[in-house]
Structure formats: structure tokens, C-alpha cells
Amino acid sequence: MEGGAATRLSGDLLLTAALLLLQSGAGVILVSGECGEPPRLNDGFPDIDLTQTSFPVGTRIRYRCNEGFSLAEGKSPLITCQADSSWTAFVTVCEANSCGAPPDLLNGYYKTTSVVFGGIVTYYCNEGYNLVGKDTQNCIAHGWDGRTPVCDAVTCDDLPPIENGKTPPLLQENWEYENAATFTCNPTYTLIGERTIYCRANGTWSDIPPKCKVVECFRPDPPITNGRIIAGLGPKYKYRETIIYQCNEGFRMVGNDSIECGENSMFPKAPLCISDEASTVMPTTRGPAEPPVTVPGRAPTDQKPSPTSAPKKDIGLILGLVLGLGAASFVGFGIAYWFLSKKKRGNSETAEKVPMSSPPKDVQAEPFSDELREVH
């Protein structure tokens, strides 16, 4: 009986120990002299059979890093299962590989998120240059992927030849950004426009090519009234040469004091010199606009008749009538006088002579008309 009791006690102890081990959270009951799963490594992995869950004492495991990462210098990649069923201290670290600084971009620049594995670089060109190639590169396990782009200069169209002048020669394959082209004219010809033009960042020229023309202006005639020329006496002028005027004392200038010989071989109009008295007359103050005046039989007009215009017209009409009546009376009197004189001479030839003091009995004087009486 004593032997059986001892056996039951031993079994109970083993069962209790097993229960305590399960309560401690261990997933696997390790036999003395074995280690469990090795610890995990960020951005790396142990070089073992991943299905294996226990390892005997003395087992050594090597760690490796994922692609794009490398073991840190001075850190051991190995761990060992010890006699107490534990692994040696874990000090291994995986670090991202560096791709280094991106290559310099001529006539451009770049921006990066990072220069280590997973980083991205973006390229840009300076003003006046175009990007040729892909504008981004990625940092991969063995460096920057793809090819680095380039920045090519913007080009402008070829320049046409100009008549009576010379177009500058092209010294390279194309006219590029910031290239300058300077034109010249043949002798006796004047350059009209910009002598030098530039290739701009947008691929266009800063101006159109100039022209070569014969330009000759002559001093305007007649000369300015109440003024004089103080510079540019001429009498002939080249393109853009000027004449400067000045008004006499007591006169004020209206317009610019200088005029310039234009490409059409003509000057614009000269300024005017007006009296200071005329220039100081105060303008009439006008009130609000009034509605147009409508006269029967005439179109409406916005202008009101002058208050003095009607009396002037009446006086002129009366004066004309008086002069007309006077002239008519004078003409009528002359005609009547001529007619009476002729009639008297006719009567004197046929009648007997009678004394002048008394008129003949058979001749009766005709009465004068009212008009003649008024004249006398």
C-alpha cells in the first residue's frame, strides 16, 4: 500500500507541474536542453526552416536582411541556443542601403524625399531649358534606377534675311535661349526697329527683325508762328532726329515741344504758340443739359437760339426795307421826271408860243403823283 501511495503522489506532482507550465503561457512544452523560436528582426529574417519550432542547445542561427537593407556594422548576425534553453543577446540591426546623392543636373536642379532605399528624386530645369527624359528616379537596392534626364536649351526659329541689310550668321546648330542677333544696314540706309533681338525662354524672339530704309525728312514749312526752333535746325534730318521749339514771350505752347523724323520721311505736326491772354480766358460754366427745342416744320435742335440773334435779324430786315423803298422811290421819281420832260418838249413844238409866266389855256399841267410829292 505504501508503494502505491508513493506512485500516486509522484504522478500528482508531475500533473501539477504541467498545469503550472501551461498557465505560464508557454505554447510548447520544452524539454530540458532545447530553445523555442528565435526572435524576429525588423527588415530581416532568420536563415532557418520556418516550420521548425524548437532548437537543441548549441544551435546557431544566422540572420539576413531584406533586399535594400544591410546589417549594421559591428553587429553580429548570429544567435546561439544556450544550456538554459535561452538564446544569446540579440543585437542584429538591418539598415536601409543608401543610393548616394543624385547626379548634378546641368542647367537644372532636383529635390529628394530621401537618398536611401525607397527614396524618390524629382528633377527640374532652369528657365529657358526643357527637360528631356523621365523627371523622377527611385532609390532601389543597387542605386538610382533608370537614366538621369538632361536639360536642353529652348531654341528659336531661324531669322529671315532683311532687304538692304545683313542678318547675323548662325554660329551653332540653332538659335538658343539668350542668344542675341544684331542686324546691320547697307550704307545710306537707316535701320528701322530694334538693332538687337534676343531668343526668349518661350522660344520666341524679343521683337521682329528690323527694316533697312532710306529716311530723309525736311524742316516743316511754314515755320511755327509766334515761336522759333531752338535745336535741330536742319534743314535735312535722319530717322528719329528731332526739332525742338520754343514760343516767344507772351505765348504759350500747345502740344509737344519737339517733333521727330519718322520712318515715312515726314515730321508730325508742329506745336502751336497761342497768346497767354487767350489761354487765360475762363471757360463758360454750363448748367445741366436742356431738352432739344422743337420748331414746327423744322427738325429738333439741341441748341437754343441766341438771345440777341432775333433783335439783330429784325433790325437788319427793317433797314433793308427802308433802303429798298428809298431806292424804289428814287428810281420812280427819275422815270416820272424823264417822262414829263419829254411830254413837255412835245407839246411846245405844236403849240403857239405863249409867255412863260402864264401857261397855255389848252395845256393843263398834270398833277404829280403822291410818290413824287413825297419825294419833293
XYZ file of C-alpha atoms in Angstrom:
376
model
C 0.000 0.000 0.000
C 2.858 2.348 0.841
C 4.429 1.774 -2.589
C 1.166 2.533 -4.377
C 0.699 5.735 -2.434
C 4.152 6.926 -3.395
C 3.457 6.283 -7.067
C 0.213 8.252 -6.963
C 1.978 11.192 -5.254
C 4.678 11.276 -7.915
C 2.056 11.367 -10.678
C 0.192 14.187 -8.973
C 3.381 16.256 -8.796
C 4.053 15.820 -12.476
C 0.464 16.831 -13.339
C 0.700 19.948 -11.183
C 3.973 20.941 -12.807
C 2.415 20.542 -16.262
C -0.578 22.664 -15.292
C 1.681 25.396 -13.928
C 3.654 25.441 -17.165
C 0.508 25.777 -19.263
C -0.744 28.605 -17.059
C 2.554 30.474 -17.600
C 1.592 30.905 -21.314
C 4.201 28.738 -22.986
C 2.848 27.409 -26.272
C 5.272 24.487 -26.375
C 6.449 22.356 -23.510
C 10.211 22.440 -23.900
C 12.274 19.523 -22.916
C 15.350 20.412 -20.914
C 18.184 21.338 -23.379
C 16.043 22.930 -26.134
C 15.221 26.577 -27.250
C 11.998 27.907 -28.743
C 11.524 30.098 -31.854
C 14.275 32.686 -32.392
C 13.413 36.428 -32.034
C 12.139 38.478 -35.026
C 14.258 41.051 -36.898
C 12.893 44.229 -38.476
C 13.661 44.368 -42.206
C 15.301 40.931 -41.905
C 14.724 37.206 -41.208
C 16.472 34.188 -39.615
C 18.094 31.765 -42.022
C 16.190 28.652 -40.825
C 13.332 26.346 -41.697
C 10.356 28.466 -40.673
C 8.314 25.372 -39.773
C 10.766 24.395 -37.048
C 9.579 25.437 -33.567
C 12.310 24.061 -31.204
C 16.072 24.005 -31.394
C 18.584 21.897 -29.349
C 21.183 23.504 -27.135
C 24.142 24.814 -29.128
C 22.111 25.620 -32.273
C 23.417 28.761 -34.071
C 21.105 30.827 -36.280
C 22.249 33.497 -38.773
C 20.067 36.478 -39.693
C 19.883 38.092 -43.102
C 18.405 41.462 -44.204
C 15.678 42.057 -46.763
C 16.531 43.462 -50.210
C 17.620 47.089 -49.977
C 18.879 46.672 -46.406
C 22.241 45.651 -44.920
C 23.407 44.500 -41.496
C 24.739 47.363 -39.416
C 28.482 47.393 -38.993
C 29.749 45.936 -35.710
C 26.589 43.956 -35.149
C 26.720 40.128 -35.125
C 24.170 38.364 -37.320
C 24.302 35.193 -35.115
C 22.459 33.954 -32.034
C 23.019 30.661 -30.078
C 20.741 28.346 -28.038
C 22.189 28.170 -24.538
C 22.031 25.341 -21.925
C 19.345 27.152 -20.018
C 17.107 26.981 -23.162
C 17.520 30.686 -23.958
C 19.060 32.491 -26.910
C 22.077 34.724 -26.645
C 21.579 38.531 -26.663
C 20.004 39.770 -29.921
C 21.890 42.829 -31.255
C 21.483 42.488 -35.029
C 20.076 45.574 -36.955
C 19.207 45.974 -40.666
C 19.738 49.438 -42.142
C 18.425 50.807 -45.471
C 21.005 50.997 -48.230
C 21.984 54.498 -49.424
C 21.921 55.422 -53.094
C 24.065 58.476 -52.509
C 23.363 61.983 -53.751
C 21.673 62.150 -57.167
C 23.925 63.289 -60.031
C 24.129 67.019 -60.753
C 21.795 68.278 -63.462
C 23.355 70.848 -65.798
C 21.065 73.891 -66.168
C 18.673 72.350 -63.658
C 18.206 71.105 -60.087
C 16.478 68.321 -58.095
C 14.505 67.653 -54.903
C 14.520 64.359 -52.942
C 12.359 62.704 -50.298
C 15.338 60.594 -49.188
C 18.585 59.222 -50.616
C 18.186 55.762 -49.050
C 16.245 52.739 -50.253
C 12.683 53.800 -51.142
C 13.582 57.461 -51.652
C 12.478 59.441 -54.749
C 14.293 62.247 -56.569
C 12.467 64.736 -58.857
C 14.324 66.830 -61.462
C 13.587 70.372 -62.707
C 15.142 72.607 -65.383
C 16.047 76.290 -65.149
C 14.130 78.935 -67.127
C 14.845 78.667 -70.825
C 15.533 74.913 -70.735
C 13.386 71.860 -71.413
C 13.616 68.536 -69.535
C 14.446 65.586 -71.780
C 13.774 62.192 -70.159
C 11.863 60.970 -67.108
C 11.611 63.590 -64.359
C 11.924 61.107 -61.409
C 14.237 58.320 -60.216
C 13.768 55.801 -57.375
C 16.383 54.564 -54.934
C 16.391 50.768 -55.274
C 18.608 48.043 -53.832
C 21.575 48.808 -56.079
C 21.246 52.594 -56.567
C 19.099 55.045 -58.555
C 17.031 53.389 -61.228
C 16.780 54.475 -64.863
C 18.737 57.248 -66.561
C 19.220 60.783 -65.308
C 17.391 63.315 -67.544
C 19.056 66.325 -69.175
C 18.058 69.963 -69.667
C 18.273 71.192 -73.261
C 18.167 74.876 -74.124
C 14.988 76.279 -75.710
C 15.506 77.164 -79.383
C 14.082 79.953 -81.574
C 13.261 79.899 -85.299
C 15.893 80.855 -87.840
C 15.984 84.538 -88.778
C 14.979 85.574 -92.313
C 17.306 87.797 -94.381
C 16.461 91.513 -94.395
C 16.404 93.652 -97.531
C 19.218 96.202 -97.905
C 20.897 94.834 -94.775
C 22.636 91.882 -93.154
C 21.234 89.194 -90.883
C 23.747 87.912 -88.285
C 25.209 84.472 -89.086
C 24.257 81.421 -87.007
C 27.356 80.299 -85.086
C 25.871 76.996 -83.848
C 23.248 74.455 -84.820
C 20.284 76.501 -83.532
C 19.442 79.868 -82.038
C 19.198 79.063 -78.323
C 17.823 80.773 -75.242
C 19.508 84.145 -74.518
C 21.304 84.182 -77.884
C 21.431 87.721 -79.314
C 21.112 88.626 -83.008
C 22.374 92.059 -84.149
C 21.394 93.439 -87.583
C 23.165 95.999 -89.785
C 22.091 98.017 -92.827
C 23.931 98.793 -96.040
C 25.416 102.299 -96.473
C 22.877 105.146 -96.953
C 20.145 103.009 -95.385
C 18.660 103.568 -91.945
C 17.765 100.727 -89.572
C 14.087 100.916 -88.527
C 13.271 98.849 -85.411
C 15.402 97.045 -82.836
C 19.030 96.580 -83.845
C 19.486 93.606 -81.465
C 16.837 91.000 -80.607
C 17.030 88.056 -78.187
C 15.806 84.459 -78.083
C 13.380 84.253 -75.152
C 12.563 81.432 -72.724
C 9.283 80.653 -74.508
C 11.035 80.012 -77.838
C 10.121 83.329 -79.496
C 12.230 86.370 -80.434
C 12.007 89.508 -78.312
C 10.983 91.538 -81.388
C 10.516 91.252 -85.144
C 13.594 91.751 -87.348
C 14.199 95.416 -88.277
C 13.954 97.037 -91.737
C 16.509 98.991 -93.728
C 15.058 102.072 -95.447
C 16.174 105.408 -96.854
C 14.784 108.044 -94.492
C 15.236 111.798 -95.030
C 12.995 114.464 -93.550
C 12.933 118.192 -94.329
C 12.212 121.048 -91.959
C 8.473 121.726 -91.859
C 7.249 124.763 -93.804
C 5.811 127.269 -92.946
C 7.750 127.826 -89.689
C 5.968 127.967 -86.374
C 4.026 131.196 -85.738
C 4.914 133.197 -82.620
C 7.790 130.822 -81.902
C 11.128 129.564 -83.146
C 13.373 126.492 -83.441
C 15.988 126.264 -80.685
C 17.515 122.864 -81.600
C 17.650 120.763 -84.747
C 17.961 123.487 -87.386
C 18.321 121.034 -90.279
C 17.338 121.616 -92.975
C 17.609 117.822 -93.527
C 17.100 115.198 -90.864
C 17.778 111.499 -90.474
C 15.487 108.935 -88.877
C 14.465 109.888 -85.307
C 16.333 113.197 -85.380
C 14.306 115.907 -83.660
C 13.353 119.576 -83.866
C 12.773 121.444 -80.600
C 10.557 124.538 -80.499
C 10.147 127.454 -78.115
C 7.356 130.055 -78.048
C 8.001 133.782 -77.952
C 7.470 135.719 -74.751
C 3.796 136.173 -74.025
C 2.784 132.985 -75.818
C 2.100 129.510 -74.511
C 2.812 126.227 -76.319
C 0.048 123.768 -77.143
C 1.410 120.310 -77.961
C 4.837 118.709 -77.552
C 7.839 120.987 -77.797
C 9.673 118.506 -80.049
C 8.867 116.518 -83.184
C 10.735 113.513 -84.585
C 11.567 112.444 -88.120
C 9.525 109.297 -88.794
C 10.266 106.264 -90.910
C 7.925 107.661 -93.575
C 10.346 110.602 -94.047
C 7.848 113.026 -92.511
C 7.557 115.064 -89.322
C 4.329 115.151 -87.337
C 2.539 118.481 -86.920
C 4.467 121.195 -85.082
C 3.062 122.619 -81.839
C 1.113 125.890 -81.660
C 2.001 129.086 -79.787
C -1.063 130.928 -78.504
C -1.314 134.206 -76.582
C -1.243 133.981 -72.826
C -4.331 136.230 -72.770
C -6.249 133.760 -74.917
C -5.142 130.881 -72.727
C -6.382 132.593 -69.531
C -9.980 133.156 -70.710
C -12.206 131.420 -68.233
C -14.477 128.806 -69.766
C -18.203 129.431 -69.580
C -19.878 127.468 -66.820
C -22.585 125.334 -68.240
C -25.615 124.135 -66.382
C -27.429 120.855 -66.852
C -28.349 119.836 -70.361
C -31.679 121.176 -71.607
C -34.139 119.288 -73.813
C -33.998 119.997 -77.563
C -36.195 122.825 -78.931
C -38.764 121.723 -81.498
C -39.887 124.307 -84.122
C -42.882 123.438 -86.322
C -41.729 122.500 -89.792
C -38.099 122.084 -88.680
C -36.006 119.272 -87.258
C -35.451 119.368 -83.464
C -32.252 121.088 -82.395
C -30.280 120.832 -79.186
C -29.006 124.383 -79.467
C -31.131 127.254 -78.108
C -31.236 130.438 -80.187
C -29.008 133.258 -79.010
C -30.962 135.853 -77.027
C -29.510 138.634 -79.212
C -29.972 136.924 -82.564
C -33.717 137.817 -83.019
C -33.323 141.587 -82.471
C -30.365 141.680 -84.834
C -32.378 139.937 -87.528
C -35.333 142.401 -87.062
C -33.082 145.471 -87.322
C -31.476 144.118 -90.460
C -34.859 143.395 -92.003
C -36.187 146.914 -91.253
C -33.018 148.553 -92.539
C -33.251 146.532 -95.757
C -36.873 147.512 -96.279
C -36.112 151.224 -95.769
C -33.191 151.143 -98.170
C -35.286 149.195 -100.704
C -38.170 151.672 -100.546
C -35.802 154.631 -100.860
C -34.129 153.140 -103.884
C -37.508 152.362 -105.483
C -38.749 155.914 -104.849
C -35.625 157.396 -106.349
C -35.937 155.241 -109.466
C -39.663 156.068 -109.765
C -39.013 159.803 -109.443
C -36.381 159.655 -112.159
C -38.684 157.832 -114.534
C -41.538 160.280 -113.914
C -39.267 163.289 -114.384
C -37.965 161.897 -117.665
C -41.490 161.163 -118.912
C -42.848 164.631 -118.024
C -39.862 166.369 -119.557
C -40.329 164.533 -122.821
C -44.046 165.287 -122.874
C -43.469 168.999 -122.315
C -40.995 169.199 -125.168
C -43.522 167.561 -127.485
C -46.271 169.993 -126.551
C -44.046 173.060 -127.015
C -43.310 172.118 -130.650
C -47.042 172.059 -131.698
C -48.492 174.835 -129.572
C -48.193 178.575 -130.059
C -45.634 180.453 -128.179
C -47.050 181.940 -125.021
C -45.405 183.891 -122.240
C -43.651 181.743 -119.727
C -45.444 183.465 -116.912
C -48.810 182.057 -117.868
C -49.351 178.567 -119.214
C -51.331 177.964 -122.392
C -55.050 177.706 -121.962
C -55.285 174.413 -123.796
C -52.464 172.829 -121.904
C -53.175 171.715 -118.366
C -50.449 170.551 -116.083
C -50.892 167.003 -114.875
C -50.871 166.619 -111.155
C -47.854 164.928 -109.563
C -48.326 161.560 -108.155
C -48.337 161.040 -104.431
C -44.926 159.402 -104.679
C -43.430 162.482 -106.356
C -44.952 164.734 -103.729
C -43.407 162.669 -101.026
C -40.044 162.882 -102.741
C -40.247 166.672 -103.110
